[in-house]
Structure formats: C-alpha cells, structure tokens
XYZ file of C-alpha atoms in Angstrom:
338
model
C -6.882 11.598 12.505
C -6.254 16.065 11.792
C -8.885 18.095 12.307
C -11.048 17.540 8.942
C -14.823 18.326 9.051
C -13.426 22.496 10.066
C -14.910 24.780 7.429
C -11.579 26.612 4.896
C -11.886 29.903 6.554
C -10.826 28.903 10.107
C -7.955 26.838 8.695
C -5.091 29.641 8.051
C -4.420 27.668 4.145
C -1.766 30.108 3.105
C 0.572 28.385 6.353
C -0.754 25.096 5.995
C 0.577 25.742 2.442
C 3.629 26.970 3.098
C 4.487 24.684 5.394
C 2.995 21.166 3.114
C 5.685 22.811 0.507
C 8.499 23.455 2.596
C 7.914 19.254 4.794
C 6.950 17.385 0.866
C 10.123 19.321 -0.582
C 12.084 15.434 0.084
C 9.609 14.030 -2.980
C 11.088 15.400 -5.586
C 14.345 13.792 -4.601
C 13.176 11.263 -3.877
C 12.240 9.998 -7.641
C 15.512 12.255 -8.980
C 17.808 9.264 -6.946
C 15.212 6.276 -7.315
C 15.221 7.546 -11.596
C 18.895 6.038 -11.421
C 17.635 3.037 -11.196
C 14.053 3.091 -11.859
C 12.798 2.798 -15.957
C 9.281 4.288 -15.796
C 7.157 2.238 -13.114
C 5.821 5.578 -11.932
C 2.968 4.871 -10.670
C 4.547 2.031 -8.390
C 6.577 4.138 -7.283
C 3.302 6.749 -5.852
C 1.745 3.844 -4.609
C 4.515 2.482 -2.519
C 5.394 5.867 -1.324
C 1.458 6.180 -0.614
C 1.471 3.231 1.620
C 4.622 4.803 4.097
C 2.895 8.428 4.069
C 0.085 6.933 4.776
C 0.545 4.034 7.448
C -0.621 1.458 4.515
C 0.127 -1.201 3.405
C 0.251 -2.920 -0.504
C -0.275 -6.023 -2.287
C 1.421 -5.512 -6.059
C -0.139 -7.705 -8.797
C 1.672 -8.223 -11.290
C 3.916 -11.050 -13.265
C 7.756 -12.744 -12.713
C 10.493 -9.994 -13.638
C 8.412 -6.731 -13.947
C 10.925 -4.764 -10.965
C 8.938 -5.218 -7.890
C 11.266 -5.795 -5.807
C 14.131 -3.821 -7.425
C 11.484 -0.637 -6.973
C 10.910 -2.048 -3.161
C 14.675 -1.631 -2.318
C 15.788 0.760 -4.422
C 12.708 3.238 -1.579
C 14.530 1.358 1.115
C 17.356 2.794 -0.070
C 16.922 5.754 -0.075
C 14.645 6.299 3.024
C 17.837 4.982 4.994
C 15.439 2.627 6.427
C 16.095 -1.281 7.638
C 14.905 -3.651 5.024
C 14.171 -7.146 5.010
C 12.991 -9.592 1.553
C 11.425 -12.832 3.076
C 10.488 -14.869 0.104
C 7.324 -17.147 1.102
C 7.473 -20.435 0.267
C 5.217 -23.447 0.941
C 7.721 -25.130 4.117
C 7.648 -21.235 5.541
C 7.073 -21.187 8.992
C 5.248 -18.306 11.500
C 8.495 -18.484 13.252
C 10.772 -17.702 10.008
C 9.172 -14.213 10.008
C 8.704 -13.737 13.430
C 11.529 -15.355 15.558
C 11.407 -17.610 17.904
C 12.607 -18.725 22.084
C 16.002 -20.580 21.646
C 16.861 -22.250 24.935
C 20.132 -21.234 25.878
C 21.735 -24.577 28.356
C 24.757 -22.245 29.934
C 22.706 -20.036 30.998
C 19.609 -22.543 31.808
C 16.875 -19.922 30.392
C 14.726 -19.055 27.166
C 16.050 -16.595 25.395
C 14.143 -14.316 21.945
C 15.611 -14.508 18.198
C 13.807 -12.111 16.184
C 12.874 -12.588 12.919
C 13.255 -10.936 10.078
C 10.043 -9.423 10.378
C 11.637 -6.547 12.917
C 12.679 -4.423 10.009
C 11.103 -0.525 8.761
C 10.012 -2.390 5.213
C 9.533 -5.730 4.603
C 8.918 -7.547 1.192
C 6.824 -10.903 0.889
C 7.354 -12.474 -1.957
C 4.723 -13.817 -3.338
C 2.438 -14.511 -0.081
C 0.583 -16.557 -1.453
C 2.546 -19.317 -1.949
C 3.012 -19.676 1.807
C -0.176 -21.220 4.251
C -3.005 -19.605 5.789
C -0.471 -19.734 9.217
C 2.373 -17.533 8.222
C 0.388 -15.178 6.441
C -1.543 -14.568 9.506
C 1.660 -14.742 11.838
C 2.102 -11.769 9.026
C -1.029 -9.623 8.838
C -1.520 -10.067 12.878
C 1.527 -7.743 12.347
C 0.274 -5.550 9.948
C -2.856 -5.351 11.974
C -1.328 -4.605 15.135
C 2.550 -3.360 14.635
C 3.150 -6.005 17.004
C 4.470 -9.377 17.465
C 4.109 -12.143 19.781
C 7.303 -14.531 20.742
C 6.191 -17.158 23.361
C 4.614 -15.094 26.203
C 5.818 -12.101 25.488
C 4.386 -8.687 22.946
C 7.031 -6.917 20.678
C 6.174 -3.649 19.388
C 7.711 -3.550 15.898
C 9.796 -0.920 14.181
C 8.842 2.627 13.162
C 7.742 3.211 10.380
C 6.598 0.222 9.228
C 5.514 -0.837 6.202
C 4.616 -4.591 4.822
C 4.954 -4.836 0.990
C 3.219 -8.269 -0.772
C 3.755 -9.615 -4.216
C 1.821 -11.899 -5.373
C 2.036 -13.613 -9.075
C -1.197 -13.750 -10.728
C -0.816 -16.307 -13.466
C 0.235 -19.106 -11.265
C -2.500 -20.766 -8.746
C -0.243 -24.195 -8.649
C 0.346 -24.896 -5.299
C -0.526 -21.376 -4.116
C -2.280 -20.424 -1.292
C -5.338 -17.166 -1.567
C -5.910 -14.675 0.994
C -8.938 -14.749 2.525
C -10.832 -11.379 1.539
C -10.993 -10.708 4.988
C -7.409 -10.661 5.462
C -6.523 -8.998 1.710
C -8.981 -6.078 3.202
C -5.884 -5.129 5.377
C -3.836 -3.608 2.948
C -4.395 -0.411 2.006
C -4.183 -0.348 -1.359
C -4.099 -3.573 -4.326
C -1.921 -2.228 -7.346
C -1.267 -4.164 -10.628
C 1.540 -3.460 -12.307
C 2.109 -3.546 -16.328
C 4.568 -4.273 -18.481
C 6.484 -1.545 -19.672
C 6.163 0.601 -22.285
C 8.226 -0.163 -25.260
C 10.481 2.884 -24.893
C 11.018 1.926 -21.129
C 11.351 -1.090 -21.367
C 14.519 -0.430 -24.652
C 15.772 2.090 -21.989
C 15.524 -0.786 -19.424
C 17.533 -3.619 -22.355
C 20.263 -0.259 -22.299
C 20.773 -0.051 -19.057
C 20.555 -3.579 -17.645
C 22.828 -5.890 -20.413
C 25.669 -5.454 -18.515
C 27.105 -7.048 -16.515
C 29.152 -5.210 -13.040
C 27.870 -3.218 -10.062
C 24.576 -1.443 -10.594
C 24.788 2.318 -9.950
C 24.444 3.820 -5.322
C 21.476 4.840 -4.550
C 22.154 7.333 -1.571
C 20.080 7.831 1.854
C 17.461 11.073 0.142
C 15.801 11.417 4.053
C 15.364 9.371 7.154
C 12.815 7.764 9.073
C 12.302 10.615 11.817
C 11.652 12.825 8.351
C 9.070 10.008 7.331
C 6.963 10.155 10.706
C 7.327 13.819 11.161
C 5.084 13.924 6.930
C 2.946 11.538 8.603
C 2.162 13.969 11.511
C 2.009 17.087 7.976
C -0.339 14.954 5.674
C -2.733 15.121 9.480
C -2.902 18.452 8.912
C -4.043 18.938 4.811
C -7.648 20.563 4.525
C -10.569 18.015 3.344
C -13.899 19.981 2.232
C -16.267 18.352 3.508
C -17.638 17.521 -0.177
C -14.882 15.736 -0.818
C -15.468 14.283 2.520
C -19.400 13.463 1.274
C -17.492 11.794 -2.617
C -15.513 8.982 -0.257
C -19.168 8.182 1.555
C -20.919 7.877 -1.618
C -18.155 6.221 -3.711
C -18.132 3.529 -0.622
C -21.562 3.807 -0.374
C -22.333 2.883 -3.495
C -20.432 -0.573 -3.854
C -23.094 -1.811 -0.637
C -26.821 0.096 -1.945
C -25.694 0.401 -5.521
C -30.108 1.507 -6.213
C -29.373 4.590 -4.365
C -26.876 5.960 -7.438
C -29.156 4.846 -10.045
C -26.255 1.865 -10.250
C -29.538 -0.551 -10.021
C -27.104 -2.887 -12.555
C -24.528 -3.265 -10.119
C -26.770 -4.741 -7.149
C -27.040 -8.931 -9.168
C -23.480 -7.768 -9.397
C -21.525 -7.128 -5.958
C -21.909 -9.908 -3.656
C -19.636 -7.768 -1.062
C -19.148 -3.706 -0.945
C -16.530 -1.840 0.839
C -15.728 -2.263 4.630
C -15.766 1.223 6.478
C -12.065 0.922 6.592
C -12.096 1.767 2.450
C -13.712 5.437 3.673
C -10.027 5.455 5.877
C -7.645 4.634 3.159
C -9.140 6.403 1.005
C -9.404 9.856 2.710
C -5.813 8.552 4.202
C -4.552 7.505 0.050
C -6.214 11.100 -0.750
C -4.480 12.950 1.445
C -1.029 11.088 1.317
C -1.319 12.039 -3.050
C -2.709 15.617 -2.359
C 1.293 15.797 0.011
C 2.446 14.380 -3.029
C 1.762 16.903 -5.221
C 2.826 19.748 -2.749
C -0.987 20.899 -2.307
C -2.419 20.889 1.313
C -6.309 20.125 0.011
C -7.826 17.685 -0.629
C -9.672 17.538 -4.061
C -12.062 14.685 -5.706
C -9.054 14.280 -7.932
C -6.699 13.064 -5.304
C -10.002 10.803 -4.549
C -10.228 9.491 -8.013
C -7.051 8.852 -9.373
C -6.598 6.067 -5.906
C -9.640 5.116 -5.921
C -9.256 1.810 -8.002
C -6.042 0.922 -6.093
C -8.038 1.012 -2.215
C -11.445 -0.712 -3.874
C -10.980 -3.269 -6.291
C -9.706 -6.037 -3.520
C -12.643 -4.944 -1.350
C -15.079 -5.795 -3.153
C -15.982 -9.032 -3.942
C -18.592 -9.624 -7.087
C -21.513 -12.660 -6.989
C -21.058 -15.644 -9.569
C -23.343 -14.292 -11.666
C -20.106 -11.623 -12.569
C -17.300 -13.863 -12.640
C -20.127 -15.866 -15.646
C -19.927 -12.752 -17.306
C -15.948 -11.915 -16.711
C -16.925 -9.388 -15.397
C -13.783 -8.632 -12.078
C -13.980 -6.033 -9.062
C -11.957 -3.677 -11.423
C -14.865 -3.216 -13.881
C -17.686 -2.432 -10.667
C -15.381 0.261 -9.090
C -15.343 1.752 -13.349
C -18.739 1.452 -13.441
C -19.460 3.269 -9.440
C -16.747 6.077 -10.779
C -18.348 6.977 -13.748
C -21.877 7.532 -11.980
C -21.121 8.729 -9.205
C -21.009 12.689 -9.175
C -18.182 14.021 -8.372
C -18.397 17.362 -6.190
C-alpha cells in the first residue's frame, strides 16, 4: 500500500493535499444525488463508500424495511456500475450465483453461462438464508476476485464490491456465517431505525404512488479505481499506525493494556486482517473528508465497524450479556489515543 512509514517532512503535504482535494470532489456530488432518494442513513452511505473506496466488502445487519436494498441500488446508479441483487434462499445453488456450463447440442460442446456475480456491485440479500455451499461460493469470489466454472477460472469485474445483508431478528431456518467467513468482510455495520424527523420525511416522500425520482450517474468505475490509487498515497503517521496496532493487540492481550478484566471475556481477538482493514478504512475516511492524512479520529470513527465481528466473546461474556460491541467500546475508551 502507498508510502506509509515515511515522515511527514519527506511527503509534500501541500501538493498531496491539493491532489486529494481534487480527487475527492465527487464525494459531495454522490451525497447530494443520493439525498434525492434516501432520507438520513448517512452512516450507512458513509460505510458503503468506504467499502467501495478501500476495496472492502460490507456486511449490513438490520431489521427489514430500513432501505438497505434501496441505498445499495441507488449507490450503484450514482456510480454507473453493473449492479445485481441476489435474493439468498434455502434452495439457492452455487451455480445460480457463479454460473454453469451448458451443453450445446448443435455445436456438441459446453458453453459457459456466467452467473449474476459478474457485476461491479452485488447485493447478497439475507445471506444467512442460504446453505454453507452457496455462502462459500460467494466468499471465494470475495477473497480471490475470481470464480471457477468447470475447469476454467474467470476474473470478476474491477471494482468488485460484495454487500451482504442479514436480518438479526429471525434465526429460524437460517445458516449463520462461520467466524472465518465473517472475517472476510472489511466492516460489519448495524443499521438502526430512522429518527422521528427522518421518518416523517420518509413518509411524506414515499406515501405516494407512481415512479420515484430518477438518479443520474455522478462518476464511473474508472473514477473509483483512480480514487483507490490516490487513497494509497494518503499519509499515515507512525503514531497513528501504532494506535491501530494497539487497538488490535488489545483484543488479543488485554492485560497488556490495563484491560485485565477482558481476558476472561474474549475468546478470540481480531486477526491481522483487522489491522490492514483499519488502516485502509481510515484512509478512505480521510479521503471522504478531503484530507491528505489520517487522524486518530478517523481510526476511532470506523473502529467499531471493523472490529465488532472479529472479536468472539467467551461463554462467560455471553452469560453476562456482554457483546463484542461492549468489548470494543471498552478497548476504545482505555487504549491511549496519540
């Protein structure tokens, strides 16, 4: 990833600042276009954009009816990308996702029929409704950015962003994602109900029949890939890098960080993927603020989303109703901020 361990003196911050300012101008255009259709949900939009810019997949959790699908499909329209929504169901097969070989009698040979996963942004709706086979087909695609059909391997489009939703309420007839697979998501975000004011605005806009407002593309995929290149150059000070490492290591060795009481509550801490993703997501967050450097506040803003699904609480913690989020909160309030 870009030149991170250099000192601020050797990086021309003024030049870099101007470059970031110019490269990130489209972020405001995306927000204003999305505001035509989506009320509130700034947190969800922010995190989806971070995922897109930092090349990380996002798991969204929230009850039905919170505009998750609308937000994702609207974002795809604003970025002029190929978008596919896949409804995960118990009878879905891996071939329904990645594609299959079809025998052509006339030619007496097999031809490839590519599945809906060949898109830039895919929404795996209710990912925990389909069996492990289908989940792992999606997760292979997320990890390798390629799929295998028959004997051949096919690369997926670039950018490729997988967004998956799961409903926290109904556990009946669901297949929970294994920890190792959940770790492949850069962020797990929890979506809450809108405020009264937002809900009033939603009701006024939506309680009408007829076509919704059309969204116009603001940027294309080329621009997204260019932005990713620029994000690699965003400056991360050594103190901020050390802060990221401290947060991740506090999940593994809490006693070293004055968090002795957490030792009994954390079964597994965050993997090295957490450090990488914290760094990338913090840079993307700085980019969205039109800034050429990462602050500890960028790290703190996205830390919960990057860590909440990577810490496995012990049975003792669960017995006391202590969630992984409580543990992240405790770590964030105890580990020293540079």
